[in-house]
XYZ file of C-alpha atoms in Angstrom:
486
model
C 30.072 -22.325 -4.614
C 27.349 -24.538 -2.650
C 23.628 -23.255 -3.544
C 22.682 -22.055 0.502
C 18.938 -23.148 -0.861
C 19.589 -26.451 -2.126
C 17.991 -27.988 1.072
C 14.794 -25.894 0.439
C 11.873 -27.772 -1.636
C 11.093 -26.762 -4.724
C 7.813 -26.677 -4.055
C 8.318 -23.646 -1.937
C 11.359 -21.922 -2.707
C 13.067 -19.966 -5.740
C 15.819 -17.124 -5.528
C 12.807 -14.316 -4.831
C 11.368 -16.082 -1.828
C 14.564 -17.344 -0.005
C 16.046 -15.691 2.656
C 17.801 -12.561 0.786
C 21.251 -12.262 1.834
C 21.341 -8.999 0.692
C 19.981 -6.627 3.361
C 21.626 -2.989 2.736
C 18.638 -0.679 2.433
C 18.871 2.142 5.322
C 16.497 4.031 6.810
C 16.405 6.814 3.345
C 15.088 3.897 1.583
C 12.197 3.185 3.826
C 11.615 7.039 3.977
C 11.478 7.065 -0.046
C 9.191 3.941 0.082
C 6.670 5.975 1.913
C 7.484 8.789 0.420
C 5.825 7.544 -3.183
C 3.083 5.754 -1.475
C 2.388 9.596 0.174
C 3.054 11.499 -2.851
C -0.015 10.280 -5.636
C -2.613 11.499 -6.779
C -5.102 9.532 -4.424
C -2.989 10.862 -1.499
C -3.340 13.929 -2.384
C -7.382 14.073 -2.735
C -7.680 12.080 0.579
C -5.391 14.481 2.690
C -7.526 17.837 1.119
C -10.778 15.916 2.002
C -10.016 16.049 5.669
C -10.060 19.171 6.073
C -13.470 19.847 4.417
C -15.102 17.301 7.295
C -16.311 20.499 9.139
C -13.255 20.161 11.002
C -11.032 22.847 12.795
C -7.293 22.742 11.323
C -6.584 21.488 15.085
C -8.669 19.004 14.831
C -7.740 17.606 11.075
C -3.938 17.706 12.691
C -4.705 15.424 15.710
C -6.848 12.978 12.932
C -3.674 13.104 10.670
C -1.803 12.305 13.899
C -3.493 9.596 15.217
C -3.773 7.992 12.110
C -0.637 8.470 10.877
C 0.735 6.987 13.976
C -1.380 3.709 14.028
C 0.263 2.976 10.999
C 3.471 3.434 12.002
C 2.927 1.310 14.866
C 1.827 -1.265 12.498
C 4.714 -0.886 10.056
C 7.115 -1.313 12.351
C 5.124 -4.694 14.000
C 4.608 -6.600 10.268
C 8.040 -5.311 9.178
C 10.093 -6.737 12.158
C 9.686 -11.181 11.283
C 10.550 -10.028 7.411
C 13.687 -8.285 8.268
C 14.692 -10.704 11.158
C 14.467 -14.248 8.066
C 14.978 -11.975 5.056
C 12.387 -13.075 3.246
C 8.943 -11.580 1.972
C 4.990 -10.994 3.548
C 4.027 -14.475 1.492
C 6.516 -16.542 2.746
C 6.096 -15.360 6.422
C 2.539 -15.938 6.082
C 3.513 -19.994 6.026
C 4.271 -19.516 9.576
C 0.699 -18.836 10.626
C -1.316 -20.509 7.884
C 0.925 -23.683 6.997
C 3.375 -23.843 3.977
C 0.789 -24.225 1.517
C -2.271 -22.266 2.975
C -0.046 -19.134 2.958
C -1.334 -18.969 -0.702
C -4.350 -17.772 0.522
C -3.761 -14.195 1.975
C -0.703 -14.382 -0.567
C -3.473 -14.509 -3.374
C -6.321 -12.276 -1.721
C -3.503 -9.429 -1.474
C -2.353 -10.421 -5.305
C -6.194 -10.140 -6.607
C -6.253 -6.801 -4.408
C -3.085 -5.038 -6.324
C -5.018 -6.102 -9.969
C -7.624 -3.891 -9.284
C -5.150 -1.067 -8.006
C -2.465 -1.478 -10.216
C -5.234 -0.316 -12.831
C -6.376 1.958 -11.419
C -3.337 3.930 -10.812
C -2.192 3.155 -14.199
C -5.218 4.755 -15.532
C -4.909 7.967 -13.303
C -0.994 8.598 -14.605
C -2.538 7.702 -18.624
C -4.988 10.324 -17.815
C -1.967 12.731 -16.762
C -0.093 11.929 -19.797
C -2.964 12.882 -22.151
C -3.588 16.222 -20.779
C 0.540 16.823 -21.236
C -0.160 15.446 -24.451
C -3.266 17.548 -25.648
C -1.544 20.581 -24.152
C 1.292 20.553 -26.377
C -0.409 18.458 -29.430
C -4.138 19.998 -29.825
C -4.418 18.226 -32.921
C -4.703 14.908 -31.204
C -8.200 16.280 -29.677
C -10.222 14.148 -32.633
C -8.158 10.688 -31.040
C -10.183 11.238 -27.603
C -13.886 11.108 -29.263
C -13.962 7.267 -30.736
C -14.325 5.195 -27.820
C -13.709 1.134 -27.386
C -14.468 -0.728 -24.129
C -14.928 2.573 -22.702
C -11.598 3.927 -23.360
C -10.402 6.312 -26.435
C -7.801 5.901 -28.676
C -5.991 8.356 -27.342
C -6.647 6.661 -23.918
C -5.691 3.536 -24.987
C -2.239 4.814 -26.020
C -1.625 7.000 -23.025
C -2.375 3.559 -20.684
C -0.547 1.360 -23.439
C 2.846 4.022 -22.500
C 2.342 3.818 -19.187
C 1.824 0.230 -18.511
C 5.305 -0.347 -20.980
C 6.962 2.158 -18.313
C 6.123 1.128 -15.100
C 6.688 -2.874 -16.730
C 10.694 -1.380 -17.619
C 11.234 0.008 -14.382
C 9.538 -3.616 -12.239
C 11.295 -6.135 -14.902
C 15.213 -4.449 -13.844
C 14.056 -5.764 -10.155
C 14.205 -4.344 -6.736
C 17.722 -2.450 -6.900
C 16.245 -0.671 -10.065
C 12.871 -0.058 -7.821
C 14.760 0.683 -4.919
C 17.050 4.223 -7.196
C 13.304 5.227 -8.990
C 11.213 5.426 -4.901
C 14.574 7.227 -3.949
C 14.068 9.714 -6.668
C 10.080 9.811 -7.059
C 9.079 10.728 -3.834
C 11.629 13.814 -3.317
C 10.485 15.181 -6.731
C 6.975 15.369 -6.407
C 7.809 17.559 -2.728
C 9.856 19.919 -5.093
C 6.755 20.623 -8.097
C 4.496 20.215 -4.761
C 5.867 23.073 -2.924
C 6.333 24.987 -6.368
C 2.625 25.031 -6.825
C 2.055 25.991 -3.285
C 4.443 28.828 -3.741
C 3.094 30.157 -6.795
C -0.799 29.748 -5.356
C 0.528 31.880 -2.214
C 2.017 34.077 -5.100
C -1.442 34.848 -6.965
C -3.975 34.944 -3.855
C -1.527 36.416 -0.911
C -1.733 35.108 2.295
C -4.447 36.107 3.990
C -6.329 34.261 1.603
C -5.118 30.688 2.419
C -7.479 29.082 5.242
C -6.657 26.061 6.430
C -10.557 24.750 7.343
C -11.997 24.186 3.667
C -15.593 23.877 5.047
C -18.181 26.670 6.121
C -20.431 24.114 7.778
C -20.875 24.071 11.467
C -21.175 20.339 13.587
C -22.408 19.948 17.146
C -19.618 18.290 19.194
C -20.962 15.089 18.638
C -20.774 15.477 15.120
C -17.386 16.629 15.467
C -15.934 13.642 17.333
C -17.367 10.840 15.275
C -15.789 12.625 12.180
C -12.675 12.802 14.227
C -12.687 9.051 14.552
C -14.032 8.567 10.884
C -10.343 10.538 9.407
C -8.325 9.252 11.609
C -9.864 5.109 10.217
C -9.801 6.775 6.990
C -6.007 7.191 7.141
C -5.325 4.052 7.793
C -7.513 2.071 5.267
C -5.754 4.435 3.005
C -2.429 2.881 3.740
C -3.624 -0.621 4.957
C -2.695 -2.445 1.614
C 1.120 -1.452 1.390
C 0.927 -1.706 5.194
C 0.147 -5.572 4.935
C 3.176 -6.089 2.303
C 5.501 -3.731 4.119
C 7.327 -7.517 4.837
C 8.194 -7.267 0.790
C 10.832 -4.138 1.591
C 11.503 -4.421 5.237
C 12.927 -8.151 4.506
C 15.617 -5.836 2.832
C 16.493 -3.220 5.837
C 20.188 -3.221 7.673
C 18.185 -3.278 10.904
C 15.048 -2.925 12.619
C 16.513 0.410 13.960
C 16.802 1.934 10.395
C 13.677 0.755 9.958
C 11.689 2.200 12.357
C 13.988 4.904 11.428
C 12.706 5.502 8.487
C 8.840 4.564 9.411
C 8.919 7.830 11.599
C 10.830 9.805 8.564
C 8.569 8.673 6.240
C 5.171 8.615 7.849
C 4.312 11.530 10.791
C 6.662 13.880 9.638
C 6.407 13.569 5.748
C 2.443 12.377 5.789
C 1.488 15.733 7.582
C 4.092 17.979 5.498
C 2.484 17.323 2.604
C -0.981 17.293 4.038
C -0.471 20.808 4.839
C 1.646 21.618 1.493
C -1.709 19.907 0.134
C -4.256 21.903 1.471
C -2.747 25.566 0.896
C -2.916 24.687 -2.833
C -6.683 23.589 -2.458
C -7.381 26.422 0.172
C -5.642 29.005 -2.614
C -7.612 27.431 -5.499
C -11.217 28.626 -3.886
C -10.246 32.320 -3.515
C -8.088 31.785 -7.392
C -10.510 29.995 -9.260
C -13.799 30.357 -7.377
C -13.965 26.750 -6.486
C -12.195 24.344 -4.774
C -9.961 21.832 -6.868
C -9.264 18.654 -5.051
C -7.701 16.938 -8.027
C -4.016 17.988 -8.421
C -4.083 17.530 -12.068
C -7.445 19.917 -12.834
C -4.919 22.438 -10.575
C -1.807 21.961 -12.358
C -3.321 22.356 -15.874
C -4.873 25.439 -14.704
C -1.210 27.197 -14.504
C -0.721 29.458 -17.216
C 2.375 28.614 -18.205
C 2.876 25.906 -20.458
C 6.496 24.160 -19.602
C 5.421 24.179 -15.684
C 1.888 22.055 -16.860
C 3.832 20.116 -18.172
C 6.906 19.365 -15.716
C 4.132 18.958 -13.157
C 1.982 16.606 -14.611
C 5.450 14.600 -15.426
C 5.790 14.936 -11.907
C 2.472 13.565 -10.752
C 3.312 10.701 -13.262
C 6.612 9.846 -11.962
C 4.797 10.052 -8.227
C 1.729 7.452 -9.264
C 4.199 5.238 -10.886
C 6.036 5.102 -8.009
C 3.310 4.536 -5.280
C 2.266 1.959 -8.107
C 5.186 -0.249 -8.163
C 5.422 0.035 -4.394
C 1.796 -1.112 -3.567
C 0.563 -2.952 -6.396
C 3.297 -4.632 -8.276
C 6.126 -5.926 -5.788
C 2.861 -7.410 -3.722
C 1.410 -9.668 -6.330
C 5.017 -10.394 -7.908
C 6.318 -11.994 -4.587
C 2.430 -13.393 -4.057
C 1.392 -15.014 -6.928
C 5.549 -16.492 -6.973
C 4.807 -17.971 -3.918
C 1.817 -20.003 -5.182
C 4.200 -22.148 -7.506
C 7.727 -21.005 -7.468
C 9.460 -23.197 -10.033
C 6.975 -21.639 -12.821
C 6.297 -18.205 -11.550
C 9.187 -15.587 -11.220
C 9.387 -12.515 -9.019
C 9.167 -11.089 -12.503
C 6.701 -13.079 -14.218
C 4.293 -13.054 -10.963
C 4.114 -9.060 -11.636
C 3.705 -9.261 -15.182
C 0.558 -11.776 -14.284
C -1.168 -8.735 -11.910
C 0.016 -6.070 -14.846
C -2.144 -8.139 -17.640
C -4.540 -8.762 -15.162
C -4.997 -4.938 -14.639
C -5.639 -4.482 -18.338
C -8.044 -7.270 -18.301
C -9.995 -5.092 -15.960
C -10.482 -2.194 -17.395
C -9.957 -0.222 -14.716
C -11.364 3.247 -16.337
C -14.504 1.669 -16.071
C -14.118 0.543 -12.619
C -12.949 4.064 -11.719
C -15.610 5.694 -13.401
C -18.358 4.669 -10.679
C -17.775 5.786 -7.222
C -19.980 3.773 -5.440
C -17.739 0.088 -6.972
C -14.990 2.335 -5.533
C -16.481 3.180 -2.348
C -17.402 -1.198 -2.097
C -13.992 -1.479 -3.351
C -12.563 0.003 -0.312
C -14.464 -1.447 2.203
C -14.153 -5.001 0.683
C -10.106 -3.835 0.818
C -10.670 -3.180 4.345
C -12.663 -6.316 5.140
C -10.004 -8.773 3.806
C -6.797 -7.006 4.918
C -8.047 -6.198 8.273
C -8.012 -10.123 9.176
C -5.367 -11.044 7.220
C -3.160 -8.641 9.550
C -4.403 -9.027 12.879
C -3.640 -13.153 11.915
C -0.049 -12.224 11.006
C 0.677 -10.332 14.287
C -1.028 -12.064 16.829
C 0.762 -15.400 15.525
C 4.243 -13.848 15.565
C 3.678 -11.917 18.567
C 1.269 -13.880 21.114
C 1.577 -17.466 19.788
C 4.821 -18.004 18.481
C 6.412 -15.758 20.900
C 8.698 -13.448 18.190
C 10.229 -17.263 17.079
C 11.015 -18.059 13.587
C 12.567 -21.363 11.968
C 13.198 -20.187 8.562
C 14.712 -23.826 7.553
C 10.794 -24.751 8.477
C 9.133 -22.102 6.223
C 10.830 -23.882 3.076
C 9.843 -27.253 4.459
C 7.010 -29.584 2.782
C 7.297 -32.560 4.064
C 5.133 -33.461 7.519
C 8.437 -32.824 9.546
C 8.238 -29.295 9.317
C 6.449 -27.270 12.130
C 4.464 -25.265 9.934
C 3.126 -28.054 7.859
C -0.078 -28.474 10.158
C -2.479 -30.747 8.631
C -1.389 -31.138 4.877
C 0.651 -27.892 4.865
C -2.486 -26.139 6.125
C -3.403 -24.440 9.416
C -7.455 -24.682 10.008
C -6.706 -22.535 13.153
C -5.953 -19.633 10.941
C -8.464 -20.148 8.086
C -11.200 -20.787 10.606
C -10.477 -17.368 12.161
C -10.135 -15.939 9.070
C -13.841 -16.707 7.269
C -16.185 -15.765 9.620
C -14.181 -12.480 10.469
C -14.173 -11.500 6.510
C -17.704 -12.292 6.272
C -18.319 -10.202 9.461
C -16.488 -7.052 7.451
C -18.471 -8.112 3.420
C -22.052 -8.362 6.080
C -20.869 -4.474 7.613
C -19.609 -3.437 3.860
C -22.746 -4.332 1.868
C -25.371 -3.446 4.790
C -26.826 0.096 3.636
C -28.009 0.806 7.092
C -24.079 0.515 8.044
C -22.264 2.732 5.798
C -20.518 4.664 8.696
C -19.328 2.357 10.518
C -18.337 0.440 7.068
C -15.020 2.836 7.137
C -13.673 1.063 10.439
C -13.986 -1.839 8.363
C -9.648 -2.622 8.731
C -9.903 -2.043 12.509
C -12.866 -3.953 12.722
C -11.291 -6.903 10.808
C -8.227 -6.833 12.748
C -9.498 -7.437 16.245
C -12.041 -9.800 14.758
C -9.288 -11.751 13.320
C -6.944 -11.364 15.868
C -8.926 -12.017 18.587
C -10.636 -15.484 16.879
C -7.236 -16.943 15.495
C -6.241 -16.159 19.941
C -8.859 -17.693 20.684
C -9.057 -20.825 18.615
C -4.797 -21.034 18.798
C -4.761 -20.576 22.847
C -3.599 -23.953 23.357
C -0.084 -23.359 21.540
C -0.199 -19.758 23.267
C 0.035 -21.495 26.768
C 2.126 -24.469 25.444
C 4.728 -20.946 24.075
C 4.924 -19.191 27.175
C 8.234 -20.433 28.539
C 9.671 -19.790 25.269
C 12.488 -16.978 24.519
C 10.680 -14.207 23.008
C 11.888 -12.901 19.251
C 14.301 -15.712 18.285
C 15.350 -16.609 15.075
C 16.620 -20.513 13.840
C 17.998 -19.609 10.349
C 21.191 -20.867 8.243
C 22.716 -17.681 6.663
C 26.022 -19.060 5.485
């Protein structure tokens, strides 16, 4: 049987990257994708610290909303010119930046996931030893020696849980696709579980849903407002970018958006409000309020449901961890040199990376984390506004996949030497723009519209600088697709 890549160069194309032919994941799939990147740990501290802003509940909802919905909008916009070709966020970034200067948001988003992948790692190692020490209090001497900042214990709690989350990546996307279907649904289960049995112990009377006593003027109030509803986004704006890597996989864009509005209003504010009766019912049970889920599940008295929910919280962060930090860099760092970096071995490269970290050290200091986010949003912001405003406003919706495979000078997105300086010139000053607003003291606030502020910087340069193809585009047939699938 003839090789439907054979024609493809080498130089650009392995089995990962080509167009899959394979496209059979329905809208439950992309419902479960965003069901583990919702269900973590880190979602579940950002969605209780809304609503102890100041905030009325009516208030946090509209936030949630808003938010929520932005990203939606933008899921369904990056996810459409992956599922139309079949093939992943690197390769479609060869369209706007040239075959070869795709490597460049292909490795910005890779060098993102290393610090992330580490961090999430960490947070499920960190589950595992408190199921561990629960159960096996004679291990309590293994957590006092410490080496590069991380016990023994530690060390073999993140050793397991790298060696899982490795089995689960190396048996590829089919195997990825059965755990996200599984993960997500079973952390609603424990989630609502815990809710129940906080209900249980306080009654309801006791449950507020505004988790702050502190009173804002209605200025105060509305630049808040704005602040959660940015917040919400940067907190999905990584997997948003990648959302190419799965949607190149859907049946159609109708499943997808399908399961975009499945998986993000409905399920995102569901478990925001699952979320914050638990933290609400920890300040009238314990006399303080618990944001971290773990601190609230080990404070259950019985031992068995500790443990099945901290197994649960695991299962959720490796989940939302092969979703948004492992796929990304596997597909990315393949796309820098395909004949000597695998799907597989490109996400082995970000999982040694993450080790080489040492992530519990980065996580350890909240103001790296709070840089950490705003450099996120200062990079990704760009990158995305770049992706859409090419497929949308210059290209006009068109794709010829035959020419995103192409290295030779024939190929329309080769550019000048397989680069595009349109792109890269709109992309510098706008990420140096975000780093200025990011490290600027005197700028923290409007530091968390860091994403929005990159996009429209971006956007609008690359728009700019790109307007002569725009006007040379207009008379072409918007969202058409030049591909060979036979």
């Amino acid at each position: 049987m003839p090789n439907p890549n054979e024609k493809y160069s080498p130089k650009l194309c392995n089995d990962d990257l080509a167009p899959t032919r394979n496209q059979n994941w329905n809208w439950y799939n992309i419902f479960s994708f965003w069901m583990s990147d919702v269900h973590s740990m880190g979602g579940y501290v950002v969605a209780a610290s809304f609503f102890t802003l100041g905030l009325a509940s009516w208030q946090v909802l509209i936030c949630l909303l808003a938010g929520i919905c932005i990203v939606q909008l933008c899921a369904n916009l990056v996810a459409k010119p992956s599922q139309m070709t079949g093939v992943p966020y690197a390769v479609i970034c060869r369209q706007a930046f040239g075959v070869f200067g795709a490597n460049i948001p292909a490795v910005i988003r890779g060098l993102i996931a290393f610090a992330w992948y580490g961090i999430q790692t960490y947070l499920a190692a960190n589950a595992l030893m408190l199921v561990l020490l629960k159960f096996f209090p004679a291990l309590m001497p293994l957590t006092l020696p410490h080496w590069l900042g991380l016990s023994a214990l530690g060390w073999l709690c993140f050793g397991i849980m790298w060696i899982l989350q490795a089995m689960v990546f190396w048996h590829g996307m089919n195997a990825i696709k059965r755990f996200i279907d599984v993960a997500g649904p079973a952390v609603y289960v424990v989630m609502l579980a815990l809710a129940g049995w906080i209900v249980y112990k306080t009654g309801l009377e006791n449950i507020s849903f505004t988790l702050a006593s502190k009173s804002l003027s209605a200025q105060e109030q509305g630049w808040q407002m704005l602040t959660a509803t940015a917040l919400v986004v940067s907190y999905f704006s990584g997997p948003l970018l990648n959302f190419g890597d799965f949607s190149r996989y859907g049946k159609s864009m109708q499943e997808i958006r399908r399961g975009n509005r499945w998986g993000l209003p409905f399920n995102f504010l569901l478990f925001s409000l699952v979320t914050v009766v638990i933290v609400s019912g920890t300040q009238s049970l314990f006399g303080q309020m618990i944001t971290d889920p773990i601190e609230t599940v080990t404070r259950v008295g019985n031992s068995v449901a500790v443990a099945i929910g901290l197994l649960t919280m695991i299962t959720a962060t490796i989940g939302i961890n092969i979703v948004a930090n492992f796929v990304s860099p596997a597909f990315d760092f393949s796309n820098c040199a395909p004949q000597k970096i695998s799907f597989r071995t490109g996400g082995m490269i970000a999982a040694v990376g993450s080790v080489l970290l040492t992530p519990w050290n980065l996580f350890q200091s909240p103001e790296l984390i709070h840089y950490t986010l705003d450099v996120l949003g200062a990079f990704i912001g760009p990158l995305f506004g770049i992706l859409v405003v090419d497929f949308y406003l210059i290209k006009r919706g068109q794709i010829h996949v035959d020419d995103l495979f192409n290295a030779t000078p024939n190929g329309r997105y080769w550019y000048h030497n397989g680069f595009n300086p349109k792109a890269i010139l709109a992309l510098l000053p706008s990420v140096a723009v975000g780093l200025a607003i990011g490290f600027t003291p005197s700028l923290h606030e409007v530091a968390n519209f860091s994403w929005f502020i990159g996009v429209l910087l971006g956007g609008g340069c690359y728009r700019y600088i790109a307007r002569h193809e725009y006007a040379a585009n207009q008379t072409v047939m918007f969202g058409k697709v030049e591909m060979s699938k036979e």
